[in-house]
JSON list of C-alpha atoms in Angstrom, two decimals:
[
{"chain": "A", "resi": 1, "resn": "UNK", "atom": "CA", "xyz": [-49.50, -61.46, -98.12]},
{"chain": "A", "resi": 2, "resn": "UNK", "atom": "CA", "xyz": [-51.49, -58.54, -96.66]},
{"chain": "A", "resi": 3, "resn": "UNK", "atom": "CA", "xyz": [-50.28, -55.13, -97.84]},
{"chain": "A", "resi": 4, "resn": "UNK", "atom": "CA", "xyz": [-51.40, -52.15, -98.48]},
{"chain": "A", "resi": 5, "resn": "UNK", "atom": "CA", "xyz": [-49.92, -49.70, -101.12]},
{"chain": "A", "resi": 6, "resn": "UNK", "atom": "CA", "xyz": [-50.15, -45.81, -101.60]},
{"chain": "A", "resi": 7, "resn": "UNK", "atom": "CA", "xyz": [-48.81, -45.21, -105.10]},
{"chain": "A", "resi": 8, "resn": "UNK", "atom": "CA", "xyz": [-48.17, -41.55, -104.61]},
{"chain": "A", "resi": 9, "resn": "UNK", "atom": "CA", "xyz": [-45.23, -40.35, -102.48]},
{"chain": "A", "resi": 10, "resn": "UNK", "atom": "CA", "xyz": [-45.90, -36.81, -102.64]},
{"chain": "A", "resi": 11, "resn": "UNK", "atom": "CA", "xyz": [-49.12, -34.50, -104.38]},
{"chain": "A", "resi": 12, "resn": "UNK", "atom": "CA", "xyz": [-49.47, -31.33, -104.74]},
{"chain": "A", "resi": 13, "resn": "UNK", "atom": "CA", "xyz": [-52.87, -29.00, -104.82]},
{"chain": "A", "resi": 14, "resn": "UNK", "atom": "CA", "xyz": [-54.26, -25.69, -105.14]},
{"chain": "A", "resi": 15, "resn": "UNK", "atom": "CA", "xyz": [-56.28, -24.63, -102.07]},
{"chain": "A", "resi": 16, "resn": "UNK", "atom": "CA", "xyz": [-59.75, -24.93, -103.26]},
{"chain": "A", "resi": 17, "resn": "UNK", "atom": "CA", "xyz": [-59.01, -28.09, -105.56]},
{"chain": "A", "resi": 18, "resn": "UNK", "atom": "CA", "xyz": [-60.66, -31.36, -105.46]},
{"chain": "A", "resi": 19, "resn": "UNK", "atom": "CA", "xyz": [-58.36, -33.98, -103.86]},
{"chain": "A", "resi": 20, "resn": "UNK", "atom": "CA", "xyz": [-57.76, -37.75, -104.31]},
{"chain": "A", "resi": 21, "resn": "UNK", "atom": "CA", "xyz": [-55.54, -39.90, -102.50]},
{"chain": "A", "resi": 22, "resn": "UNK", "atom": "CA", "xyz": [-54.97, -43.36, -103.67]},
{"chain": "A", "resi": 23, "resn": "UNK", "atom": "CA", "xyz": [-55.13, -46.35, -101.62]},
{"chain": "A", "resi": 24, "resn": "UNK", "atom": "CA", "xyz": [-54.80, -50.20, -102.78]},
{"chain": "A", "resi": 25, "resn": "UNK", "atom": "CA", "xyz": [-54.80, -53.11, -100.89]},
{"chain": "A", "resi": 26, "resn": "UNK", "atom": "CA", "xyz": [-54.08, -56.96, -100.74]},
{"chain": "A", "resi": 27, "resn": "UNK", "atom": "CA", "xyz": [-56.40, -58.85, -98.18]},
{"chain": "A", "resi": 28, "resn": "UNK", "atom": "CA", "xyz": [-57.95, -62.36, -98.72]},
{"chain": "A", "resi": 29, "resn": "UNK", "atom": "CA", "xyz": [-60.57, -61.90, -96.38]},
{"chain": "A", "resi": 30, "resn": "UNK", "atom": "CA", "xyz": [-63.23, -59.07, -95.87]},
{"chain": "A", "resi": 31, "resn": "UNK", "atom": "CA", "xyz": [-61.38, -55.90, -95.34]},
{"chain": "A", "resi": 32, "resn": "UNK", "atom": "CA", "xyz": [-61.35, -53.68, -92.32]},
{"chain": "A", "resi": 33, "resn": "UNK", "atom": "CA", "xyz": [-59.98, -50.09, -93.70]},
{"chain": "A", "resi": 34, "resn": "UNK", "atom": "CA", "xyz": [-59.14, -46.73, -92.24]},
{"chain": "A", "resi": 35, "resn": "UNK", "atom": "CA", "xyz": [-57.41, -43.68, -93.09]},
{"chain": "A", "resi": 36, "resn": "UNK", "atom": "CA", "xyz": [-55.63, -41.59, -91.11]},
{"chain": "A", "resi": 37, "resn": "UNK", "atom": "CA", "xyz": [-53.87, -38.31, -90.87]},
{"chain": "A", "resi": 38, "resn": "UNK", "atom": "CA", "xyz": [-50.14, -36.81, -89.50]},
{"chain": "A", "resi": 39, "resn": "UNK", "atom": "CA", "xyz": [-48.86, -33.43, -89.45]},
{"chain": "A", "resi": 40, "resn": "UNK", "atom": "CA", "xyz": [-45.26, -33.09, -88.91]},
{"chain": "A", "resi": 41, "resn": "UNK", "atom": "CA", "xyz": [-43.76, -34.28, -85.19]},
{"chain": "A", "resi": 42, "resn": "UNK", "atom": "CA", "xyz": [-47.30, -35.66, -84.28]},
{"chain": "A", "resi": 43, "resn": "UNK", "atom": "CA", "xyz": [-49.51, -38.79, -83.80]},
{"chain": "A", "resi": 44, "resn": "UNK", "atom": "CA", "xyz": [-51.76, -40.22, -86.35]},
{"chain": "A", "resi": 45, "resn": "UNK", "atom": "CA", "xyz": [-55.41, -39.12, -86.40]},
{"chain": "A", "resi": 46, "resn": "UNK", "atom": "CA", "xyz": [-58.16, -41.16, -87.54]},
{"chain": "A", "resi": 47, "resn": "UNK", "atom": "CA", "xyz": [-59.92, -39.69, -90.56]},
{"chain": "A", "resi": 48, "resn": "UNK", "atom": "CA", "xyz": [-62.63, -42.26, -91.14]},
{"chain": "A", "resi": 49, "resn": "UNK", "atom": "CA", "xyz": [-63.36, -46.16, -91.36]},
{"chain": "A", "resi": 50, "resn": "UNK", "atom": "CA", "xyz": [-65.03, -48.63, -93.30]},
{"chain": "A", "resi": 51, "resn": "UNK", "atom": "CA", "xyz": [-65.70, -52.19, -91.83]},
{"chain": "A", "resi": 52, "resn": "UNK", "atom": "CA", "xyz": [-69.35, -53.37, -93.54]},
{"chain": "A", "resi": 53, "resn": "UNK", "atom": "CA", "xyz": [-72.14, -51.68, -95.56]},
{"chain": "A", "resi": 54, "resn": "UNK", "atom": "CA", "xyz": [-72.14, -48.48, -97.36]},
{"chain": "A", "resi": 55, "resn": "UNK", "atom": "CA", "xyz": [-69.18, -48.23, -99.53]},
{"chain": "A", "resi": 56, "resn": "UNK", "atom": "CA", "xyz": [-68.86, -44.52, -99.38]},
{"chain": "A", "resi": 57, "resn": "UNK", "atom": "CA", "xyz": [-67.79, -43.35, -95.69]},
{"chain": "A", "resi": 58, "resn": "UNK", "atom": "CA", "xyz": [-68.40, -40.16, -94.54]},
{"chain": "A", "resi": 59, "resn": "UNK", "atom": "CA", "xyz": [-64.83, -38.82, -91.90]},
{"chain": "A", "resi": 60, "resn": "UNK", "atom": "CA", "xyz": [-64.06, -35.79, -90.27]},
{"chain": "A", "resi": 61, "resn": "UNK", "atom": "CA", "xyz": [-62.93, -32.76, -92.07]},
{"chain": "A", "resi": 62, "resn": "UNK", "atom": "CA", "xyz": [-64.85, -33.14, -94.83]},
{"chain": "A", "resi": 63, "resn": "UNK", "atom": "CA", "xyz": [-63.24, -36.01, -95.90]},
{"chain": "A", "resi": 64, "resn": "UNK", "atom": "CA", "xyz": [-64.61, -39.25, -97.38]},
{"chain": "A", "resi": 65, "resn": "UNK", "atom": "CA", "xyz": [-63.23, -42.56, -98.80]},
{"chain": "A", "resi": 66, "resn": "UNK", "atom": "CA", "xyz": [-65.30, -45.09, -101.71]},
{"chain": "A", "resi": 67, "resn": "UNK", "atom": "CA", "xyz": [-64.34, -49.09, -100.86]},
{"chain": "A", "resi": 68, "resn": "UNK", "atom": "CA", "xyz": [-64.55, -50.51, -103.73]},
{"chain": "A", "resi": 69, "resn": "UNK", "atom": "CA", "xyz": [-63.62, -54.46, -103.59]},
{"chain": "A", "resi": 70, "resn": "UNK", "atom": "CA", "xyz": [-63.59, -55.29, -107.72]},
{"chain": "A", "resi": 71, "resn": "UNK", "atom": "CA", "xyz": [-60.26, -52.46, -107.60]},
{"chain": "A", "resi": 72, "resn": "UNK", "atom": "CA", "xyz": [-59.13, -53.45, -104.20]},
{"chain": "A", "resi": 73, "resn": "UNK", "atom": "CA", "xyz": [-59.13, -50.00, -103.86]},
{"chain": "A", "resi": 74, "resn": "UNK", "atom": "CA", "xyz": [-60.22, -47.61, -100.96]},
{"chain": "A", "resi": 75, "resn": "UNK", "atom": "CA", "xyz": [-59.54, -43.63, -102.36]},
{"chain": "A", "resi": 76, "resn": "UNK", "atom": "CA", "xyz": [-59.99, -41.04, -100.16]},
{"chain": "A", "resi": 77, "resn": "UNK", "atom": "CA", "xyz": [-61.27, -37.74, -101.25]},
{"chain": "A", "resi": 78, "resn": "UNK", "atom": "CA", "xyz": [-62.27, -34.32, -100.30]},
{"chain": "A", "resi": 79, "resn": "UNK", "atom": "CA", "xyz": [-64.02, -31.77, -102.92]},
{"chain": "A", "resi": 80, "resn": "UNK", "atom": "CA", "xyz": [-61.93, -28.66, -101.43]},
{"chain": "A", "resi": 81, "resn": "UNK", "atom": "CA", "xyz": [-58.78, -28.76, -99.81]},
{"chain": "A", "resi": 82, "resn": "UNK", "atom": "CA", "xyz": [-57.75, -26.33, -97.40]},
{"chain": "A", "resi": 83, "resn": "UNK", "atom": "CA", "xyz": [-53.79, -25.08, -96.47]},
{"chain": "A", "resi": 84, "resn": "UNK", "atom": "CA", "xyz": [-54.50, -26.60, -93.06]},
{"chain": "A", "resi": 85, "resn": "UNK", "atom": "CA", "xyz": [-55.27, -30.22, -94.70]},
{"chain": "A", "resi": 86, "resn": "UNK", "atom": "CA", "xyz": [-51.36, -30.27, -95.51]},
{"chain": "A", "resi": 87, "resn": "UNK", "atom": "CA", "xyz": [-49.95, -33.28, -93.83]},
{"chain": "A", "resi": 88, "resn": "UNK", "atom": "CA", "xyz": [-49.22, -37.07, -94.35]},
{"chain": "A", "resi": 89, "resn": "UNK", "atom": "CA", "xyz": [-51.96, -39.58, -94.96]},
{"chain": "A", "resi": 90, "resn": "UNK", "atom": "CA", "xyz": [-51.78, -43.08, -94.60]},
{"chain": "A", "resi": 91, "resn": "UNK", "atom": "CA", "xyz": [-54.44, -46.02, -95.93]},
{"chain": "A", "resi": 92, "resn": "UNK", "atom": "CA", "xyz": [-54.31, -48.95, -93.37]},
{"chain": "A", "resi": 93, "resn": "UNK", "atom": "CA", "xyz": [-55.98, -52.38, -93.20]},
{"chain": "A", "resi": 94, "resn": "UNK", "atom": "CA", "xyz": [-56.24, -54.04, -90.26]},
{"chain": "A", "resi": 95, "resn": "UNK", "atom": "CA", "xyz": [-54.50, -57.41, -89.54]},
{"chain": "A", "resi": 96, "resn": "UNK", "atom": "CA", "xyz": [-57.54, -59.12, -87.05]},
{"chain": "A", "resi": 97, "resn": "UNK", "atom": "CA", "xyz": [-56.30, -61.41, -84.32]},
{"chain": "A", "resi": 98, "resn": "UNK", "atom": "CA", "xyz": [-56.44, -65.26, -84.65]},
{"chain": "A", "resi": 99, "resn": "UNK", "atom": "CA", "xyz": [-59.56, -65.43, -82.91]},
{"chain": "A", "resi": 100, "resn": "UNK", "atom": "CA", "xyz": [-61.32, -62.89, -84.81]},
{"chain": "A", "resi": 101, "resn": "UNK", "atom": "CA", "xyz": [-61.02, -60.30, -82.75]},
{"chain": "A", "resi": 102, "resn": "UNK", "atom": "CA", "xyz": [-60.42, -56.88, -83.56]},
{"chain": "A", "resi": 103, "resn": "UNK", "atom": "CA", "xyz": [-57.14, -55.88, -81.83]},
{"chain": "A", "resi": 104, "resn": "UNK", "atom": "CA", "xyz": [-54.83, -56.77, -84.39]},
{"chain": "A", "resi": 105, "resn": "UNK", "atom": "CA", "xyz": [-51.99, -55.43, -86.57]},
{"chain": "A", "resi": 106, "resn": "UNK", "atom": "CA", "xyz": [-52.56, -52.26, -88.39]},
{"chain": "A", "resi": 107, "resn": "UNK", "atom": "CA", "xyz": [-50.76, -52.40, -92.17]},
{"chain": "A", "resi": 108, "resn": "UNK", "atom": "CA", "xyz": [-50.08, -49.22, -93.50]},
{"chain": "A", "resi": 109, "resn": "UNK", "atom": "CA", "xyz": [-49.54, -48.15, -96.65]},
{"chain": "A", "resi": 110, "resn": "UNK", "atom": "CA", "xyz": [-46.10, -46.03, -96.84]},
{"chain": "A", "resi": 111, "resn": "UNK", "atom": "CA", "xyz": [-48.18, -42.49, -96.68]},
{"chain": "A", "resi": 112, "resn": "UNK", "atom": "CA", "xyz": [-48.92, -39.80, -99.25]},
{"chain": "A", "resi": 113, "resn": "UNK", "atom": "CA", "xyz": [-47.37, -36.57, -98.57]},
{"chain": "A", "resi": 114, "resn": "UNK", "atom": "CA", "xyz": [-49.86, -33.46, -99.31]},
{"chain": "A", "resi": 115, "resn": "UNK", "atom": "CA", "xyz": [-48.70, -30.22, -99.81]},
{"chain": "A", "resi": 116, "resn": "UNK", "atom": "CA", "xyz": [-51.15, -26.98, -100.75]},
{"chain": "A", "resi": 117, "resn": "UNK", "atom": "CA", "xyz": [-50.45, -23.88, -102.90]},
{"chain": "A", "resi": 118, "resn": "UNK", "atom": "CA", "xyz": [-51.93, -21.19, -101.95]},
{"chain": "B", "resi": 1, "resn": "UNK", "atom": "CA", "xyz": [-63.62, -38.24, -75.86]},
{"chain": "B", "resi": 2, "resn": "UNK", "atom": "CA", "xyz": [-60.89, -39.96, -77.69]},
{"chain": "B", "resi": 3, "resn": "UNK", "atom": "CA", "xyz": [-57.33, -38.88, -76.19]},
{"chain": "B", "resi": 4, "resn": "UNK", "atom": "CA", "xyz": [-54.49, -40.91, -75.56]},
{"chain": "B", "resi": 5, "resn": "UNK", "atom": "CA", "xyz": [-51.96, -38.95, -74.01]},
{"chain": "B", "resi": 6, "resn": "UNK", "atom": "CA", "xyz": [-48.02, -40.22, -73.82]},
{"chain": "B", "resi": 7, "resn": "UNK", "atom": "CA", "xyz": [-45.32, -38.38, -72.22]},
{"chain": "B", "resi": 8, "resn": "UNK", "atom": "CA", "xyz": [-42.59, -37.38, -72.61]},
{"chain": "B", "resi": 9, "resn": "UNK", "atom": "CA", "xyz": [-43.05, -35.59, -75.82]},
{"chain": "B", "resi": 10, "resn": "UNK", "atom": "CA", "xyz": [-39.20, -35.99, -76.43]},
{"chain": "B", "resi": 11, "resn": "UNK", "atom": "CA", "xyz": [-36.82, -38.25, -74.91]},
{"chain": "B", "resi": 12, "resn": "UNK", "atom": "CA", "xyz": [-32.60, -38.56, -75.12]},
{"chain": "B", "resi": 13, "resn": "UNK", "atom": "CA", "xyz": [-30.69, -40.99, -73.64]},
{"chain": "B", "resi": 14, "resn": "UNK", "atom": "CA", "xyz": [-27.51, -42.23, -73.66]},
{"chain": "B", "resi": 15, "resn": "UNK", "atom": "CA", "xyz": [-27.02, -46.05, -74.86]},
{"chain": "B", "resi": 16, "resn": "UNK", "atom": "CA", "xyz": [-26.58, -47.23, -70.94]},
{"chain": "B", "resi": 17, "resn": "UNK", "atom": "CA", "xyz": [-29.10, -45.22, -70.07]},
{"chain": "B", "resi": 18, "resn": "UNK", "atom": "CA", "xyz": [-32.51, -46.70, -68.15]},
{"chain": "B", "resi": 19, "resn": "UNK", "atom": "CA", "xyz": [-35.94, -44.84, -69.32]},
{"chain": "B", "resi": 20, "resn": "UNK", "atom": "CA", "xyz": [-39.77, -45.53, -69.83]},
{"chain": "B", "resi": 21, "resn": "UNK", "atom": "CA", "xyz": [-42.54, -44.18, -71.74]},
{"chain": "B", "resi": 22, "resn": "UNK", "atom": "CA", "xyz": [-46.11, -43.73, -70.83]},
{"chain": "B", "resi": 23, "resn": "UNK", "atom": "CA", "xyz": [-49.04, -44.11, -72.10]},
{"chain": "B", "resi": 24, "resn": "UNK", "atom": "CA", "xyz": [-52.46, -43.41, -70.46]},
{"chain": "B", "resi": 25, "resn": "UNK", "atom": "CA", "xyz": [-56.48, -43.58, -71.85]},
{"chain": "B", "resi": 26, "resn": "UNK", "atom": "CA", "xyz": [-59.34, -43.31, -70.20]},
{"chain": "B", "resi": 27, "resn": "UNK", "atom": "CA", "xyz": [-61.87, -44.37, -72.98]},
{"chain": "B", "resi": 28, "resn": "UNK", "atom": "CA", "xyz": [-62.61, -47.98, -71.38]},
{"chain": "B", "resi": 29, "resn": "UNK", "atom": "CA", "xyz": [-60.24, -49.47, -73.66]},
{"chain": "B", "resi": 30, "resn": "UNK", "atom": "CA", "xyz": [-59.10, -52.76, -73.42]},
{"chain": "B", "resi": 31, "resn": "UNK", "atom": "CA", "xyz": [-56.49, -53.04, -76.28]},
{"chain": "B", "resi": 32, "resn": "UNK", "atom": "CA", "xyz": [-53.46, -50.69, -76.52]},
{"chain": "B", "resi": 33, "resn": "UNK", "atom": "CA", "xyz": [-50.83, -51.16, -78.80]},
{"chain": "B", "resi": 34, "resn": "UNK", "atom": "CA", "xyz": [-47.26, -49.45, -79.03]},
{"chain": "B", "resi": 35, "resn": "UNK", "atom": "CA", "xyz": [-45.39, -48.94, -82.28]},
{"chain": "B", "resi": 36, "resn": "UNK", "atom": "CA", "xyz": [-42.32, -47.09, -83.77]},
{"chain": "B", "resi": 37, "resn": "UNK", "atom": "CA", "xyz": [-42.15, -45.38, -86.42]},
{"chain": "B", "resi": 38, "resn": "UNK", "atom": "CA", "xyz": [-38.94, -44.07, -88.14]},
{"chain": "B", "resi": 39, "resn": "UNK", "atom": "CA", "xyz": [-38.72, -40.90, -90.25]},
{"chain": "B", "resi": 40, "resn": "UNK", "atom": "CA", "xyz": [-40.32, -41.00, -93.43]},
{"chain": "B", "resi": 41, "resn": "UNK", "atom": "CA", "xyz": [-41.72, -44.27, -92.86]},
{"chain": "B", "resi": 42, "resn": "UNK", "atom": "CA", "xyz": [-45.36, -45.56, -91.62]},
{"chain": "B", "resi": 43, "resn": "UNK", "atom": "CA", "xyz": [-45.71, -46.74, -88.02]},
{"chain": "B", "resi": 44, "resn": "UNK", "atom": "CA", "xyz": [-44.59, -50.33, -87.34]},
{"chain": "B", "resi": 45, "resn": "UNK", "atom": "CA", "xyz": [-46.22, -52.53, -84.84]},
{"chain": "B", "resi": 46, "resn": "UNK", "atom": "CA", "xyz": [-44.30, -53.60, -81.47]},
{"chain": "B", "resi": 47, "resn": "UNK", "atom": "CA", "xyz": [-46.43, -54.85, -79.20]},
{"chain": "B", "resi": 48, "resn": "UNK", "atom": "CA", "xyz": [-50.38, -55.48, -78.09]},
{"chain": "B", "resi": 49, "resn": "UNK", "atom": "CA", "xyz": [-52.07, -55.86, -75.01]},
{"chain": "B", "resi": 50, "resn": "UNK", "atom": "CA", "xyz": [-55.49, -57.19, -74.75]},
{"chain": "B", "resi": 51, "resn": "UNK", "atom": "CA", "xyz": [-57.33, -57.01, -71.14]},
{"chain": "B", "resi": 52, "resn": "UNK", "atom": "CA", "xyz": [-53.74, -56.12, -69.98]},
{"chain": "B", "resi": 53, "resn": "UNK", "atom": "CA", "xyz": [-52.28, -59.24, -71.16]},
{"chain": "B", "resi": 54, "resn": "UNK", "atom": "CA", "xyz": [-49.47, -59.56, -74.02]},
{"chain": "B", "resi": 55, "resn": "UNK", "atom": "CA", "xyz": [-51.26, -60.62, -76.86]},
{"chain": "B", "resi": 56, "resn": "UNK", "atom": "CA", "xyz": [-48.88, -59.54, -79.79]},
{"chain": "B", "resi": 57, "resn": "UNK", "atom": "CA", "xyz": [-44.98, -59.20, -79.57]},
{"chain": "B", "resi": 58, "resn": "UNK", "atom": "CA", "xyz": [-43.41, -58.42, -83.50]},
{"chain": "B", "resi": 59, "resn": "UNK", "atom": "CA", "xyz": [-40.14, -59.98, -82.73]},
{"chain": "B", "resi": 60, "resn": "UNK", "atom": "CA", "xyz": [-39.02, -57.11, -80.77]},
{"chain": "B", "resi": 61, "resn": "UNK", "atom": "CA", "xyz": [-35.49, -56.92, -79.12]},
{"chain": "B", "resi": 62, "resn": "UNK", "atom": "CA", "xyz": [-35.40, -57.45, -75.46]},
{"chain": "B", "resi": 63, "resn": "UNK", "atom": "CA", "xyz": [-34.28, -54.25, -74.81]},
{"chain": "B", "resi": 64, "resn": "UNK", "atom": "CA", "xyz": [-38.05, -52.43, -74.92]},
{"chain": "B", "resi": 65, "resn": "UNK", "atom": "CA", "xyz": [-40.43, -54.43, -71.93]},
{"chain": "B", "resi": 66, "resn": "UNK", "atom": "CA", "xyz": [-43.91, -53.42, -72.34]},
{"chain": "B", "resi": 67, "resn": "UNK", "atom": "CA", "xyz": [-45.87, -53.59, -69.02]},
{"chain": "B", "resi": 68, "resn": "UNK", "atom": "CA", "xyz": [-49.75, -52.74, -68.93]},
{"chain": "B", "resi": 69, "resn": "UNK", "atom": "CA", "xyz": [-50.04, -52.12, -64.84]},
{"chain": "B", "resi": 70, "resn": "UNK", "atom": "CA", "xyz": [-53.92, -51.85, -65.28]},
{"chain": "B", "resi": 71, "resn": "UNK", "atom": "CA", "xyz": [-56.57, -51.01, -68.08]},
{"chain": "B", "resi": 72, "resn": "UNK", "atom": "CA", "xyz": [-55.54, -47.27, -68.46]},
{"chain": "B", "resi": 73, "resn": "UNK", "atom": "CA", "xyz": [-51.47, -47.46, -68.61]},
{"chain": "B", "resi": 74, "resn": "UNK", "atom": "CA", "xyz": [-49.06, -48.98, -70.90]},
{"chain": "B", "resi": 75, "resn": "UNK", "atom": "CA", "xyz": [-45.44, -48.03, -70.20]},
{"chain": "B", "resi": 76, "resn": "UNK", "atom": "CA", "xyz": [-42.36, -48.99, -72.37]},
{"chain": "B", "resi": 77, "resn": "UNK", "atom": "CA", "xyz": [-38.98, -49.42, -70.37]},
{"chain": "B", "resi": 78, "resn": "UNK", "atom": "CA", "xyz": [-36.47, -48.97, -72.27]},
{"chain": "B", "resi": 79, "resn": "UNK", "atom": "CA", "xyz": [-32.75, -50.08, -71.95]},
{"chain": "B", "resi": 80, "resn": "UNK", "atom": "CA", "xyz": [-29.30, -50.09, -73.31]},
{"chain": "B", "resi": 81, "resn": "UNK", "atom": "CA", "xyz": [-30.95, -49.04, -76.59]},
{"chain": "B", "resi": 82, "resn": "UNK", "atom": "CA", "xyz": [-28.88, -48.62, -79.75]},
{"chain": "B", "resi": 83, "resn": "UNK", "atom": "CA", "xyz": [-28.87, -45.65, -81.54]},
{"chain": "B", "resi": 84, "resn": "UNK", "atom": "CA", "xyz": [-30.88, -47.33, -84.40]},
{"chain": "B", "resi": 85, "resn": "UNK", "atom": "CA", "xyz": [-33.70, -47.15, -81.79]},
{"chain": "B", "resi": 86, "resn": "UNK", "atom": "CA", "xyz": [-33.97, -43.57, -82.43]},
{"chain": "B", "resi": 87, "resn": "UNK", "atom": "CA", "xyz": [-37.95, -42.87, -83.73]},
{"chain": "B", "resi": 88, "resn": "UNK", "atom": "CA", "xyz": [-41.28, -41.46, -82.90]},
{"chain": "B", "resi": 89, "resn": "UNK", "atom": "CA", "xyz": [-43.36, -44.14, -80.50]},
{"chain": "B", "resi": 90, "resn": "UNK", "atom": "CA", "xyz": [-46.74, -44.15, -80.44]},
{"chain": "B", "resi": 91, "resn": "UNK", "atom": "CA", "xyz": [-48.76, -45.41, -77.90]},
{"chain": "B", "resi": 92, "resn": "UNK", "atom": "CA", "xyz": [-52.79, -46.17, -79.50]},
{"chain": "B", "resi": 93, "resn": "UNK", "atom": "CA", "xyz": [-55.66, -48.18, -77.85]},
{"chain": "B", "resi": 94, "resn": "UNK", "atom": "CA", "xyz": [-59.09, -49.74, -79.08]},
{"chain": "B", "resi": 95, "resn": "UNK", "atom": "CA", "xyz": [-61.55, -51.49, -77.52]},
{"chain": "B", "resi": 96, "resn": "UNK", "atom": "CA", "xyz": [-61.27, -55.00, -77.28]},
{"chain": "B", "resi": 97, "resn": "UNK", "atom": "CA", "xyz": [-63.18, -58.41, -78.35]},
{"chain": "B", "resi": 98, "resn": "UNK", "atom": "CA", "xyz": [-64.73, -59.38, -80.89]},
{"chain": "B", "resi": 99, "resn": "UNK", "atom": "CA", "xyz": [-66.24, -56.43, -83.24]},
{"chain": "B", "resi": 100, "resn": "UNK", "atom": "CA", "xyz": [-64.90, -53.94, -85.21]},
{"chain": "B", "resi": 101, "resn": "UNK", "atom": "CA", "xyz": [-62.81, -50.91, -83.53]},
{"chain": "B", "resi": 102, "resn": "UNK", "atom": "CA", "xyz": [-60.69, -48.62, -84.65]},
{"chain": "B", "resi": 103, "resn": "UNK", "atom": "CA", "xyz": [-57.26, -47.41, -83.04]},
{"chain": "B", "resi": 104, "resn": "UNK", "atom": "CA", "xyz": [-56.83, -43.94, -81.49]},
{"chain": "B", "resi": 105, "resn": "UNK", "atom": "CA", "xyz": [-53.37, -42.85, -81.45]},
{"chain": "B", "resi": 106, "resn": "UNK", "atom": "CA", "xyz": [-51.49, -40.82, -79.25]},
{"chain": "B", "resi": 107, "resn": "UNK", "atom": "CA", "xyz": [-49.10, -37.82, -80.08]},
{"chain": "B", "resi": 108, "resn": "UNK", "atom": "CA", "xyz": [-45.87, -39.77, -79.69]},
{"chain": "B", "resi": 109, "resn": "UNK", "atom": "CA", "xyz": [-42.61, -39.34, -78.06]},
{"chain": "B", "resi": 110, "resn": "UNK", "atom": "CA", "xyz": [-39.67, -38.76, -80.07]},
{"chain": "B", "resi": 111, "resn": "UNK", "atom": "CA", "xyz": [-36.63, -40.88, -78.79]},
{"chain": "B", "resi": 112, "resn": "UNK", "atom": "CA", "xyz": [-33.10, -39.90, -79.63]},
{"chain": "B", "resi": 113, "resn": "UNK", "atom": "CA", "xyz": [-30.24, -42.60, -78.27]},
{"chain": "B", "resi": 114, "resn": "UNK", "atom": "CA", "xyz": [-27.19, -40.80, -78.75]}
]
């Protein structure tokens, strides 16, 4: 079955320290992959994507993500993390409809919680 | 631009009670999706609509309807709710057909059924 798993419930960093979050998933076929981003009360917010090609992806904040499909694995880092980047993050892979379309289930991983010391 | 917007930010109503959510885009969208997501826990898929017709329902109780009136809305009526329906909805859309697209969520609106 298609899953995704997160196996860290909660980190903690220094402001200023390198960060990786770690995402593993289960998918037989090609894998469409995104993270994405919550602070408290909010809606999710879509740090980057990887569907084909280059297996390092570039996403907003400074953040990017390495698929790499011998781990089934699809970290997200960021060399310097900031108090602001304190929130919930969540790995997803996307579920594509029977007729290979895009609009499909997203399957999320159960989030990472980040929290920065100052 | 990528905003959805949903309102209301925060909802209560009482289990009899008779309520909808909305959800708006104007990004030429043609998917938009609604899911729930309880405290703690990731967002869970209710319901897709694909060039405003229900494409995806996750065995969802009767008591939320989706309706997609036209290419920009998607409402959720809710009624006679249980207070187990208490969570965060979020409305998200894409754009449709075959290719690869990515969802852009909405801020939510945080239902309480008391």
């Amino acid at each position: 079955a298609q899953s995704v798993t997160q196996p860290d419930i909660h980190i903690t960093v220094s402001e200023g320290a390198s960060l990786e979050l770690r995402c593993n998933y289960s998918y037989g076929a090609t894998p469409y992959l995104f993270w994405y981003v919550q602070s408290p009360g909010q809606g999710l917010q879509l740090l980057l994507k990887y569907f084909s090609g280059d297996t390092l992806v570039q996403g907003i904040k400074g953040f990017e993500a390495e698929f790499k499909r011998s781990q089934s694995s699809f970290n997200l880092r960021k060399p310097s993390v900031h108090w602001s980047d304190a929130a919930e993050y969540f790995c997803a892979v996307l579920l594509r409809g029977s007729y290979g379309g895009s609009q499909g289930n997203l399957i999320f991983g159960k989030g990472t919680k980040l929290s920065v010391k100052p | 631009d990528t905003e959805v917007t949903q309102t209301p930010k925060h909802l209560v109503m009482g289990m009899t009670n008779k309520k909808s959510l909305k959800c708006e885009q104007h990004m030429g969208h043609r998917a938009m999706y609604w899911y729930k997501q309880k405290a703690k826990k990731p967002p869970e898929l209710m319901f897709v609509y694909s060039y405003e017709k229900l494409s995806i329902n996750e065995s969802v109780p009767s008591r939320f309807s989706p309706e997609c009136p036209n290419s920009s809305l998607l409402n959720l009526h809710l009624h006679a709710l249980q207070p187990e329906d208490s969570a965060l909805y979020l409305c998200a859309s894409s754009h449709a057909g075959r290719g690869n697209y990515e969802q852009y969520f909405g801020p939510g609106t945080r239902l309480t059924v008391t």
